[in-house]
PDB file of C-alpha atoms in Angstrom:
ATOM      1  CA  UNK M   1       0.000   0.000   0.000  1.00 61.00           C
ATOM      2  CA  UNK M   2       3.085   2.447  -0.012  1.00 66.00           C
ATOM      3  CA  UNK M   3       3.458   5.029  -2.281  1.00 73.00           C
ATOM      4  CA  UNK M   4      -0.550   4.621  -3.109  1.00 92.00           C
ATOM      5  CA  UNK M   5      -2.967   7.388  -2.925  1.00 95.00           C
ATOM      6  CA  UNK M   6      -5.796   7.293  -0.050  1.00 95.00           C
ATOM      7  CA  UNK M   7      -7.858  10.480  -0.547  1.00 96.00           C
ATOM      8  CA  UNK M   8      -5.491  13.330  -0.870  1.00 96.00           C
ATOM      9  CA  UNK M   9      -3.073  11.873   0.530  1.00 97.00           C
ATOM     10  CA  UNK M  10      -0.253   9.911  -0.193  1.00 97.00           C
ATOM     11  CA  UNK M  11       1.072   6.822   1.786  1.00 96.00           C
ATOM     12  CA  UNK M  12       4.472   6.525   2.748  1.00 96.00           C
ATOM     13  CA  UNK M  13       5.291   4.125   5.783  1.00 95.00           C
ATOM     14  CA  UNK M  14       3.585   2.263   8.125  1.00 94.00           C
ATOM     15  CA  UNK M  15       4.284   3.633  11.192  1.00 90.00           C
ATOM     16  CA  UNK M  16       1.596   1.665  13.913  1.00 83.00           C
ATOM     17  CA  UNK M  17      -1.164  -0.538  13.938  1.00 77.00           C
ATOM     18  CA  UNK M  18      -3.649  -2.197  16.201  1.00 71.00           C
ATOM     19  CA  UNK M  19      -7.467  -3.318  16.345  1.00 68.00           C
ATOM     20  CA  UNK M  20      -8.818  -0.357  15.121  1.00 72.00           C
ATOM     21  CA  UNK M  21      -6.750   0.141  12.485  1.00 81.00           C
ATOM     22  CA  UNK M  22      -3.278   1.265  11.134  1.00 90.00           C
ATOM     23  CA  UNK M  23      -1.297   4.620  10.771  1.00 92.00           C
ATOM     24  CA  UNK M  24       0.623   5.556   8.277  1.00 95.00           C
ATOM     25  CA  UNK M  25       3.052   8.638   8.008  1.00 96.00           C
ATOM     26  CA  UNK M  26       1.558  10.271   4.612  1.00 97.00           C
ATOM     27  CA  UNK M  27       1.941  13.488   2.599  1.00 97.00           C
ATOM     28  CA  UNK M  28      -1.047  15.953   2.679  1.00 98.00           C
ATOM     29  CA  UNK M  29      -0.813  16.603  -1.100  1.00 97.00           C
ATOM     30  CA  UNK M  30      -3.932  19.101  -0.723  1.00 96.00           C
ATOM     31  CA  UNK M  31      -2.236  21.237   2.418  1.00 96.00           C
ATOM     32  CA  UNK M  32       1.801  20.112   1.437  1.00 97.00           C
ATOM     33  CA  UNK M  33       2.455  18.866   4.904  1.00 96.00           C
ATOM     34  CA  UNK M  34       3.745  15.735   6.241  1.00 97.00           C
ATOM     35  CA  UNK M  35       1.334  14.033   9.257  1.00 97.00           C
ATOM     36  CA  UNK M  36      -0.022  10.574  11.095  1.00 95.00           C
ATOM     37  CA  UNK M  37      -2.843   9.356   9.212  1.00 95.00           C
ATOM     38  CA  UNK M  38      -5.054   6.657  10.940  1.00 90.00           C
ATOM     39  CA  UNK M  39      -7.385   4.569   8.432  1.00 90.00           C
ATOM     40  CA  UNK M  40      -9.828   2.595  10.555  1.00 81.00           C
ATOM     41  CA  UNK M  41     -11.259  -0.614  10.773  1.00 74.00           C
ATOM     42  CA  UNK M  42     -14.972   0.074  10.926  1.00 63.00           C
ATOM     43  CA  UNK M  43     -16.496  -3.523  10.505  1.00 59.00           C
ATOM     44  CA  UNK M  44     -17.966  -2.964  13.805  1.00 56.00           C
ATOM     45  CA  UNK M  45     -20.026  -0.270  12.992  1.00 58.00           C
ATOM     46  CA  UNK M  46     -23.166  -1.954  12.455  1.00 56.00           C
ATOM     47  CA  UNK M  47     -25.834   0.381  11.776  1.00 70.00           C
ATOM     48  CA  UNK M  48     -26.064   3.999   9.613  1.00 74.00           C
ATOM     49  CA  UNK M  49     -26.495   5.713  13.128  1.00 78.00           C
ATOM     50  CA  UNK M  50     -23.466   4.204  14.761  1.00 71.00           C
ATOM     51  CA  UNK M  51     -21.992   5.065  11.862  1.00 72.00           C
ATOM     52  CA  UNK M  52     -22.539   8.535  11.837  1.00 77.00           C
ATOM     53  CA  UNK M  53     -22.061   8.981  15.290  1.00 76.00           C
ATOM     54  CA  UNK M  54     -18.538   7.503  15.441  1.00 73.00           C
ATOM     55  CA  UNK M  55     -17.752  10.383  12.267  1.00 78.00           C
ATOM     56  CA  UNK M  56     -19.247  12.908  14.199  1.00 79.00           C
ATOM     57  CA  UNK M  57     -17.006  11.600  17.283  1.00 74.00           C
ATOM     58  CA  UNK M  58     -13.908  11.679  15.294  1.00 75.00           C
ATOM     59  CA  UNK M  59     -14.485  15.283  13.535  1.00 79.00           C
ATOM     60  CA  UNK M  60     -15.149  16.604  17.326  1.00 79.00           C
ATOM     61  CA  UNK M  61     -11.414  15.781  18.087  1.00 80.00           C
ATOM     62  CA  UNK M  62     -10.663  18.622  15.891  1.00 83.00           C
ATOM     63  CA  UNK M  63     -11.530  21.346  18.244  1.00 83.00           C
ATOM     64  CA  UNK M  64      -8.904  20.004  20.793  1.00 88.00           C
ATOM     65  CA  UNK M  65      -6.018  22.922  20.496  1.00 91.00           C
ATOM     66  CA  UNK M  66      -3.600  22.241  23.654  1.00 95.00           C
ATOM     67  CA  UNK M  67      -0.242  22.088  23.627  1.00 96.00           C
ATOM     68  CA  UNK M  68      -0.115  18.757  24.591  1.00 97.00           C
ATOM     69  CA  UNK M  69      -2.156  17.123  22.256  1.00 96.00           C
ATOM     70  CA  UNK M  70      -1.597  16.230  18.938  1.00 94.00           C
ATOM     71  CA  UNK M  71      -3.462  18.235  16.409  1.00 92.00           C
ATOM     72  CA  UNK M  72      -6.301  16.732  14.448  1.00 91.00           C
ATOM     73  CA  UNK M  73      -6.426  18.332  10.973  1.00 93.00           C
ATOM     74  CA  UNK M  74      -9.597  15.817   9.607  1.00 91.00           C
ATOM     75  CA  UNK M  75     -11.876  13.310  10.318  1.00 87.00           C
ATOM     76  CA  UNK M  76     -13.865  11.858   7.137  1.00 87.00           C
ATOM     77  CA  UNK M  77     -14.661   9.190   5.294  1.00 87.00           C
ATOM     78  CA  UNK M  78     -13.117   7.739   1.635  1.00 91.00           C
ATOM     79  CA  UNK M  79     -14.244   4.727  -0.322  1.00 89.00           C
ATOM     80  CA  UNK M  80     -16.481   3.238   2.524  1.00 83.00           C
ATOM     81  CA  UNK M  81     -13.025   3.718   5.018  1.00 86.00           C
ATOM     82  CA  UNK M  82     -12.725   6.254   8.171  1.00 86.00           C
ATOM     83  CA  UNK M  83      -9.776   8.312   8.277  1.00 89.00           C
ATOM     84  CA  UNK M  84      -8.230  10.054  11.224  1.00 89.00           C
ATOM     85  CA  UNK M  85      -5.069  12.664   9.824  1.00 94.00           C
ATOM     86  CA  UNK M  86      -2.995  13.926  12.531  1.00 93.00           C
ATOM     87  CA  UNK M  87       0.200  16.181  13.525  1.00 95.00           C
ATOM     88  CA  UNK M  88       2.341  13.940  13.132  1.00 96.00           C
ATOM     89  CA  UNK M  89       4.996  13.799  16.475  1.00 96.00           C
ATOM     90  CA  UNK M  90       8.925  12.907  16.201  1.00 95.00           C
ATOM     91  CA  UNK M  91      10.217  11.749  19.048  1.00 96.00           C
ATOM     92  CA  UNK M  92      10.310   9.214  21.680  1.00 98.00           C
ATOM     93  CA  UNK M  93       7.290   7.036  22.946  1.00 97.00           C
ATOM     94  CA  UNK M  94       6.982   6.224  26.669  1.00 98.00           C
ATOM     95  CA  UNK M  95       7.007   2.707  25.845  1.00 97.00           C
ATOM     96  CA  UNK M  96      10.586   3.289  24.738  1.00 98.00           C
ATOM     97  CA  UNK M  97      11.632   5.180  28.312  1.00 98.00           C
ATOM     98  CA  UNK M  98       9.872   3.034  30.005  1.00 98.00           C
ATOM     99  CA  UNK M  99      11.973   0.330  28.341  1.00 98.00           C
ATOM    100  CA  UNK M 100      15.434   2.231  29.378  1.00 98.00           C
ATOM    101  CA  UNK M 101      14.435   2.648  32.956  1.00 98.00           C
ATOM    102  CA  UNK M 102      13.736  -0.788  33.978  1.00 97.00           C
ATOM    103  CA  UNK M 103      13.543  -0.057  37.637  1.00 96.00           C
ATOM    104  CA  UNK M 104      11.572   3.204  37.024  1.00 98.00           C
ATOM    105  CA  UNK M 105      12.230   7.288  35.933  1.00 98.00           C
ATOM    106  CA  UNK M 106      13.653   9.543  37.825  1.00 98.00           C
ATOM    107  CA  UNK M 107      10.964  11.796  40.289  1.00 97.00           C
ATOM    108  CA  UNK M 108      11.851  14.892  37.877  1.00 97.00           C
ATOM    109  CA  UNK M 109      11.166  13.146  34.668  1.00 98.00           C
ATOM    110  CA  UNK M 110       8.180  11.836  35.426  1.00 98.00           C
ATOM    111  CA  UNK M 111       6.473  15.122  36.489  1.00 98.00           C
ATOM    112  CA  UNK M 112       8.092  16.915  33.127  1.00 98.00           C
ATOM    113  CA  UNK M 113       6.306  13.516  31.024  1.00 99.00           C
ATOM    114  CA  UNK M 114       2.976  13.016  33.014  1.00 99.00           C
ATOM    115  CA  UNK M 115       1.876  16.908  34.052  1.00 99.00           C
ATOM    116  CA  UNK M 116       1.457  17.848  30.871  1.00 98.00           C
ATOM    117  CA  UNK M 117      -0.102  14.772  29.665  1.00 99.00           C
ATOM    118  CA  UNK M 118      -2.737  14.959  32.561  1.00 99.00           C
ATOM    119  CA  UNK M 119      -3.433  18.449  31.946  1.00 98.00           C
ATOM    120  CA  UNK M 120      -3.927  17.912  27.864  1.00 97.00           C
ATOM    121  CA  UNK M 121      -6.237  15.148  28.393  1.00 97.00           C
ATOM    122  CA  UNK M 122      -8.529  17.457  31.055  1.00 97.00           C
ATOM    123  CA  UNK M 123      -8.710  20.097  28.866  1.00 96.00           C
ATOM    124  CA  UNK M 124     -10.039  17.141  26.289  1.00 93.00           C
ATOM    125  CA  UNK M 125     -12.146  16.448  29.468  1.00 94.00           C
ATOM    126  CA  UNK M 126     -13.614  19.801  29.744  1.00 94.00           C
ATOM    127  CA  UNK M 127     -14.866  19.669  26.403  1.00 90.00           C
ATOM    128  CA  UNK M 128     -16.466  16.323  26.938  1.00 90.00           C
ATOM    129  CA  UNK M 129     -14.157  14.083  24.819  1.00 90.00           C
ATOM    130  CA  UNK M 130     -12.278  11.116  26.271  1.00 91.00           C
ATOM    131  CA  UNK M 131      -9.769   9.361  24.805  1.00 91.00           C
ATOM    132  CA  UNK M 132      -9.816   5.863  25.912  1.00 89.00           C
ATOM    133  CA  UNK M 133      -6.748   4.341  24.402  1.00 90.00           C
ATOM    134  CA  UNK M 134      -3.914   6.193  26.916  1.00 96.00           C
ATOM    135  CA  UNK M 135      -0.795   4.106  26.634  1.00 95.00           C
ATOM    136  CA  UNK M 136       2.439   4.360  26.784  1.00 97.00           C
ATOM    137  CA  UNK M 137       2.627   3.952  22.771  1.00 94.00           C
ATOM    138  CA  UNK M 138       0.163   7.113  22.638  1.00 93.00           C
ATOM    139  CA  UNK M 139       2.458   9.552  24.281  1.00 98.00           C
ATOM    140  CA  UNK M 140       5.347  10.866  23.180  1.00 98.00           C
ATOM    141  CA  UNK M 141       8.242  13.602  23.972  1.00 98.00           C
ATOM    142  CA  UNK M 142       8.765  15.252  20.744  1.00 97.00           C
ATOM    143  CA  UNK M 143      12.243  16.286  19.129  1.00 96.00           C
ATOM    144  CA  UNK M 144      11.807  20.279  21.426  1.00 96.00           C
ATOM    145  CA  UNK M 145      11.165  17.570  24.719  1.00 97.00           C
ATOM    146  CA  UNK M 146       7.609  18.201  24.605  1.00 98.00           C
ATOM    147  CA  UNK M 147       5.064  15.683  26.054  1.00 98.00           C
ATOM    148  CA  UNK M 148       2.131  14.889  23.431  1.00 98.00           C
ATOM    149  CA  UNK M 149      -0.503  12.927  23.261  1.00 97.00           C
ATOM    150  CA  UNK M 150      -1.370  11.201  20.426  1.00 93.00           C
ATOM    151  CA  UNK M 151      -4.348   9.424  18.266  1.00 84.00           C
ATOM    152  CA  UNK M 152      -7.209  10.161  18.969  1.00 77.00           C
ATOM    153  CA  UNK M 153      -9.185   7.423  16.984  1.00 63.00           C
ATOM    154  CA  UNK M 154     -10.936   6.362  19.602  1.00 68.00           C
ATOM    155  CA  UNK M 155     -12.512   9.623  21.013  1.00 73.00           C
ATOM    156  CA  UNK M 156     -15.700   9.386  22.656  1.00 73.00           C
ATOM    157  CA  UNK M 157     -18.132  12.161  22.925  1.00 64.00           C
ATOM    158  CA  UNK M 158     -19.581  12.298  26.827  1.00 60.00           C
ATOM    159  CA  UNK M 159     -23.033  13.524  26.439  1.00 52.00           C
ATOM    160  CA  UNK M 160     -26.371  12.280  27.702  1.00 46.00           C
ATOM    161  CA  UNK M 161     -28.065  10.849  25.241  1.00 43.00           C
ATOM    162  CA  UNK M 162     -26.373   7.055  25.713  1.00 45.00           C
ATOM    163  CA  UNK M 163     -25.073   7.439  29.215  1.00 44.00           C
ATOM    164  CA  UNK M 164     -21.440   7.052  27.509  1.00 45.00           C
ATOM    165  CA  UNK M 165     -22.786   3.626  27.235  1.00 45.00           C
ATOM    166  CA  UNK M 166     -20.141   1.806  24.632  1.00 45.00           C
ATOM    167  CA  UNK M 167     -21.724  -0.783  22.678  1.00 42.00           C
ATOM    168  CA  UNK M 168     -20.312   0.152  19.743  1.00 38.00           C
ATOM    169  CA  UNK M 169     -16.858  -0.709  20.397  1.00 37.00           C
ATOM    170  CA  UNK M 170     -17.101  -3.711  22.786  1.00 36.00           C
ATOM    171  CA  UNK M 171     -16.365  -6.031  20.328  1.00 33.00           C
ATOM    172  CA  UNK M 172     -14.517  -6.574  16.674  1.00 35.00           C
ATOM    173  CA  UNK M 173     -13.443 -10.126  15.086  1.00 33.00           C
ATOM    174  CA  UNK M 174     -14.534 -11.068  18.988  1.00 36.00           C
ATOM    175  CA  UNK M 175     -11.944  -9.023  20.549  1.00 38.00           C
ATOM    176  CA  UNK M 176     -12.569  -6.381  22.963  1.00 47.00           C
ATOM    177  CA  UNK M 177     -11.614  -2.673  21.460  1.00 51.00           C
ATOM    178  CA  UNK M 178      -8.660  -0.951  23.377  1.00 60.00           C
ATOM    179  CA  UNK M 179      -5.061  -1.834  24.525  1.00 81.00           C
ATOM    180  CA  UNK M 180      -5.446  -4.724  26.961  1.00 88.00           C
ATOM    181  CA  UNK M 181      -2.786  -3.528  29.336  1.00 93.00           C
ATOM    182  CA  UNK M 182      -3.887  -0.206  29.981  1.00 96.00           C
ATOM    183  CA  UNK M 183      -7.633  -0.598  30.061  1.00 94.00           C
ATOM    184  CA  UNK M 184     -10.374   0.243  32.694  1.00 96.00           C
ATOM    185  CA  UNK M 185     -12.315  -2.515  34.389  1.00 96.00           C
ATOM    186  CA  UNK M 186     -15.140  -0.754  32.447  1.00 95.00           C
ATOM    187  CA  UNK M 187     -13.968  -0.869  29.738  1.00 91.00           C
ATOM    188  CA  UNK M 188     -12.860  -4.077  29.528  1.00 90.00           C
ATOM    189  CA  UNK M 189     -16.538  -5.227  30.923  1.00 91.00           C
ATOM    190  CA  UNK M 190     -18.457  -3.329  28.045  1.00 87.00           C
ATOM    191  CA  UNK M 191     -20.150  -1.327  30.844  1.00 89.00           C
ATOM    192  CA  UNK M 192     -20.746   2.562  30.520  1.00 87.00           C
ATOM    193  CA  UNK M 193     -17.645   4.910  30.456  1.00 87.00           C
ATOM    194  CA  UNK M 194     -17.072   8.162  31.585  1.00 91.00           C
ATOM    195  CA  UNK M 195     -13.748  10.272  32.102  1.00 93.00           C
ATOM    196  CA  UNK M 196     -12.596   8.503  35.040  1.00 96.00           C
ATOM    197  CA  UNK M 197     -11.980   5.183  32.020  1.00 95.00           C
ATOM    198  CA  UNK M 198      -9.005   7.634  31.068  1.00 96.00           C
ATOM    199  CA  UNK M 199      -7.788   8.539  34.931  1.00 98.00           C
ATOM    200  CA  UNK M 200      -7.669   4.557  35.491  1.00 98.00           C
ATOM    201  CA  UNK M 201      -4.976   4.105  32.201  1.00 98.00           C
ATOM    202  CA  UNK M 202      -3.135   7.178  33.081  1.00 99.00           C
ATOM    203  CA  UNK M 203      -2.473   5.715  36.600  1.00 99.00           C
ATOM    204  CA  UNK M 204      -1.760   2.471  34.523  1.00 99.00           C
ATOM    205  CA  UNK M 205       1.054   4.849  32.580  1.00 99.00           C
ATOM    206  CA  UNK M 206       2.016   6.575  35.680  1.00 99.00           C
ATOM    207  CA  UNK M 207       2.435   3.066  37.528  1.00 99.00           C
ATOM    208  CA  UNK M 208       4.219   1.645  34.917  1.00 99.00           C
ATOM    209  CA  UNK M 209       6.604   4.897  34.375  1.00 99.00           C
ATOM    210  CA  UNK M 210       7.778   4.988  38.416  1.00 99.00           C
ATOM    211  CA  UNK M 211       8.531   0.985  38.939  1.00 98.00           C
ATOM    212  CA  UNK M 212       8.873  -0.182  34.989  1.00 98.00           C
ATOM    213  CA  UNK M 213       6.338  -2.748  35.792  1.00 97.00           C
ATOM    214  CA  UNK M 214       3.055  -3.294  34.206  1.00 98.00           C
ATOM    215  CA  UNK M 215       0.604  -3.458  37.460  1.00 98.00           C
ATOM    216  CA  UNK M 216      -1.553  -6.211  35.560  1.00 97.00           C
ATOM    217  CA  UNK M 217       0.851  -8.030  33.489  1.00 95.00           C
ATOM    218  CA  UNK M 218       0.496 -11.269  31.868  1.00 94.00           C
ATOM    219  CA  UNK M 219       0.856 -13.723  29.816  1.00 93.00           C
ATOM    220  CA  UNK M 220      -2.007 -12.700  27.302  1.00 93.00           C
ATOM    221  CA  UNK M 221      -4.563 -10.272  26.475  1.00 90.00           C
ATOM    222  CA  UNK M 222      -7.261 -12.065  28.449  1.00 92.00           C
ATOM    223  CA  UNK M 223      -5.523 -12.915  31.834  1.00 95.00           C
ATOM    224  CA  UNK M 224      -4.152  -9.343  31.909  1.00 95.00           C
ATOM    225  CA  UNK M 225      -8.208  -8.357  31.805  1.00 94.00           C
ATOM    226  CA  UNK M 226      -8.928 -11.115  34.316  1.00 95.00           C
ATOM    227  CA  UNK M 227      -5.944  -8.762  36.023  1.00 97.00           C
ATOM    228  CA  UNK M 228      -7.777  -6.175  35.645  1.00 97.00           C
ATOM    229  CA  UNK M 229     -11.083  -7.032  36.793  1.00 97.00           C
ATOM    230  CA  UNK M 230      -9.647  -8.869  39.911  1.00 96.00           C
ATOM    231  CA  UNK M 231      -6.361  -8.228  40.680  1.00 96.00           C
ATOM    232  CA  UNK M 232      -4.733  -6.029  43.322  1.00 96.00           C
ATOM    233  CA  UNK M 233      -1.310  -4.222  42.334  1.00 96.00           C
ATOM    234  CA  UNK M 234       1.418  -4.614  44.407  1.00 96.00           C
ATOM    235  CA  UNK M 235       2.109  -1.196  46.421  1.00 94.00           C
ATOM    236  CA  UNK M 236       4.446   1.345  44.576  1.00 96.00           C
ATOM    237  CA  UNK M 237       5.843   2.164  48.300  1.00 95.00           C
ATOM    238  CA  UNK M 238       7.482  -1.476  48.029  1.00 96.00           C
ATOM    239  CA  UNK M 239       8.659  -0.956  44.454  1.00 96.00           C
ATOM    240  CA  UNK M 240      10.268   2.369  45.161  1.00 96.00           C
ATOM    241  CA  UNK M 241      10.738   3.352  48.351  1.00 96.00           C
ATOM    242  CA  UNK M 242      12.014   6.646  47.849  1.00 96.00           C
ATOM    243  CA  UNK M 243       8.978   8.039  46.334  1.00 97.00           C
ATOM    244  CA  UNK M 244       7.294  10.323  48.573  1.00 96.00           C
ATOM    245  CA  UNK M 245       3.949   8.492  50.124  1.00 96.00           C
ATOM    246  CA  UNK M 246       1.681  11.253  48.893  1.00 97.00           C
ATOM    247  CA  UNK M 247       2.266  10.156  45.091  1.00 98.00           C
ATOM    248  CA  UNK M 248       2.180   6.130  45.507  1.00 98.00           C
ATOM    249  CA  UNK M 249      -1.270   7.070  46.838  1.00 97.00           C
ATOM    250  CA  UNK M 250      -2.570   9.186  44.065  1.00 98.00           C
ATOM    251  CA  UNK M 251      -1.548   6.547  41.391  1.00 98.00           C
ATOM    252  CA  UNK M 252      -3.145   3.646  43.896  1.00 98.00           C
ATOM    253  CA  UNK M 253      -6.215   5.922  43.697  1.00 98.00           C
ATOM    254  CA  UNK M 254      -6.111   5.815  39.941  1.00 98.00           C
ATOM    255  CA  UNK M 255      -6.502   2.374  39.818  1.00 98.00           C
ATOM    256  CA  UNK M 256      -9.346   1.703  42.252  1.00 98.00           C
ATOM    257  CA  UNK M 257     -11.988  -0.505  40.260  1.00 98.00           C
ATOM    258  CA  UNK M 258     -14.849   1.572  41.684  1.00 97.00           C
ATOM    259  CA  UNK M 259     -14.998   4.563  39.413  1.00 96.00           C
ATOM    260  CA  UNK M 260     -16.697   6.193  42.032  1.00 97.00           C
ATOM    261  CA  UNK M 261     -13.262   5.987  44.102  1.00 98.00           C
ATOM    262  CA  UNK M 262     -11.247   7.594  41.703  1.00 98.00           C
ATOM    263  CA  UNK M 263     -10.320  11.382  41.242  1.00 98.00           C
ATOM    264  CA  UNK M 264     -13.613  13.072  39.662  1.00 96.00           C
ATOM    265  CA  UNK M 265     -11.682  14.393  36.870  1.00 97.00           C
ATOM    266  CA  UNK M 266      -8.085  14.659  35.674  1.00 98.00           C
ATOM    267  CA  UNK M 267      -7.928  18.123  36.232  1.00 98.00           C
ATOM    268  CA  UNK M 268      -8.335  16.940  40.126  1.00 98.00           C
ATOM    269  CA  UNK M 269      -5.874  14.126  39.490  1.00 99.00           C
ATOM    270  CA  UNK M 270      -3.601  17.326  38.186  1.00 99.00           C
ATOM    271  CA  UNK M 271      -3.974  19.117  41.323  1.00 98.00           C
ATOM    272  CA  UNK M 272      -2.966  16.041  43.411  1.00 98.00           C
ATOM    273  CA  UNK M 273       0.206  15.509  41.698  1.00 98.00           C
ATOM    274  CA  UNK M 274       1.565  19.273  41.846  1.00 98.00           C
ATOM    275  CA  UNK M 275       0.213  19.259  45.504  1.00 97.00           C
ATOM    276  CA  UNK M 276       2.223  16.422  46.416  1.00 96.00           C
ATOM    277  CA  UNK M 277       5.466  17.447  44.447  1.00 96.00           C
ATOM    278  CA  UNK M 278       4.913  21.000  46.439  1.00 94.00           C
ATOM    279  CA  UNK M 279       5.099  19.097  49.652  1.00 91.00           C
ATOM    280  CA  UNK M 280       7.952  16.747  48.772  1.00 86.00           C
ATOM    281  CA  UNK M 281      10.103  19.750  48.326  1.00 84.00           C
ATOM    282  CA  UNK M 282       8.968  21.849  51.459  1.00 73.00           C
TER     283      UNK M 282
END
């Protein structure tokens, strides 16, 4: 498929793929500008409305102007295919520093990668959009050391009308939609989501970032659910006991499996974190 032509733009390397579908780094020939663009898998999107919901979902995503968020230039359809075309972000992926810090970051890195992060994805919050797909392979520091977020292609309007109720991406080829490390118990039950689905993965992220470790590793995609669901994560305090108390709590708090028990937003999850690196340094 490289070199071809997908609307007006051209194709020019793979660059990431999953069960939604697969980016490509492409040349806007319209605009003459390089950028991500995601073509999606919609074989799940059963009916006209579900259909046009999920378009109007993605072209939302285009009002999102932070700093930390990657831009979304369009959101359309081409030859029966959704399209997602993005900024597209050089730099490295968390997965990758996670990957070089084995036994965790340092306490300075992770507030430079995760306070940005947390306050991109409230201000995505605040105008009712979640993203549902954090992960580590979704955020990046870019070639000026910026934090981003990236791909939005699962975006989810929060409004009333379905009580963010998900049934249109539980399932595809049998196969629940997401990243199976970093996804809510909600999620990963098909039950309702709200914005606290998105505080649960970041305090996956932010886990995984201080010790290196997972929280619900395993083996495959459905015992790290059954993880999920079930499973208790071993106390950060024991992983890395010189981080201060205050912060092993907040990411603890991330992960409760009562929604309910969670921080009511990330902007609150925001304000925990710089409260309790103000304290650490009294």
């Amino acid at each position: 498929m490289m070199g071809t032509t997908f609307a007006h733009y051209q194709l020019l390397n793979r660059i990431g793929g999953g069960n939604t579908g697969v980016v490509y780094e492409a040349y806007d020939i319209k605009n003459d500008r390089k950028l991500a663009l995601k073509i999606l898998q919609n074989n799940f999107l059963l009916t006209k409305e579900k259909k046009a919901r999920f378009l109007r979902e993605l072209q939302a995503a285009r009002i999102l102007e932070h700093p930390a968020l990657a831009r979304i230039y369009e959101a359309d359809e081409f030859e029966g295919a959704y399209y997602l075309a993005m900024e597209y972000v050089e730099g490295q992926e968390y997965s990758d520093i996670i990957q070089h810090h084995p036994e965790g970051i340092p306490l300075d890195l992770f507030y430079k990668l995760m306070l940005p992060v947390i306050e991109g994805i409230a201000f995505a919050h605040e105008k009712n959009l979640a993203h549902r797909d954090i992960k580590p392979d979704n955020l990046k520091l870019d070639r000026k050391g910026h934090p981003k977020v990236l791909d939005f292609g699962l975006v989810k309007f929060l409004d009333k009308t379905d009580g963010g109720h998900d049934d249109s991406f539980q399932t595809m080829a049998g196969m629940v939609i997401g990243s199976a490390g970093y996804m809510s118990p909600e999620q990963a039950s098909g039950e309702p989501l709200d914005k606290r689905t998105d505080i649960f993965s970041l305090g996956i992220v932010m886990y995984e970032l201080l010790s290196g470790k997972n929280p619900f590793h395993a083996s495959n995609a459905f015992a790290t659910i059954s993880k999920i669901l079930t499973a208790t994560p071993i106390s950060l305090e024991l992983l890395r006991p010189d981080l201060p108390m205050e912060l092993c709590q907040i990411v603890i708090k991330c992960l409760n499996k009562d929604m309910v028990a969670r921080y009511p937003s990330s902007r609150a999850l925001y304000e925990a974190i710089q409260e309790a690196r103000e304290k650490a340094t009294e």
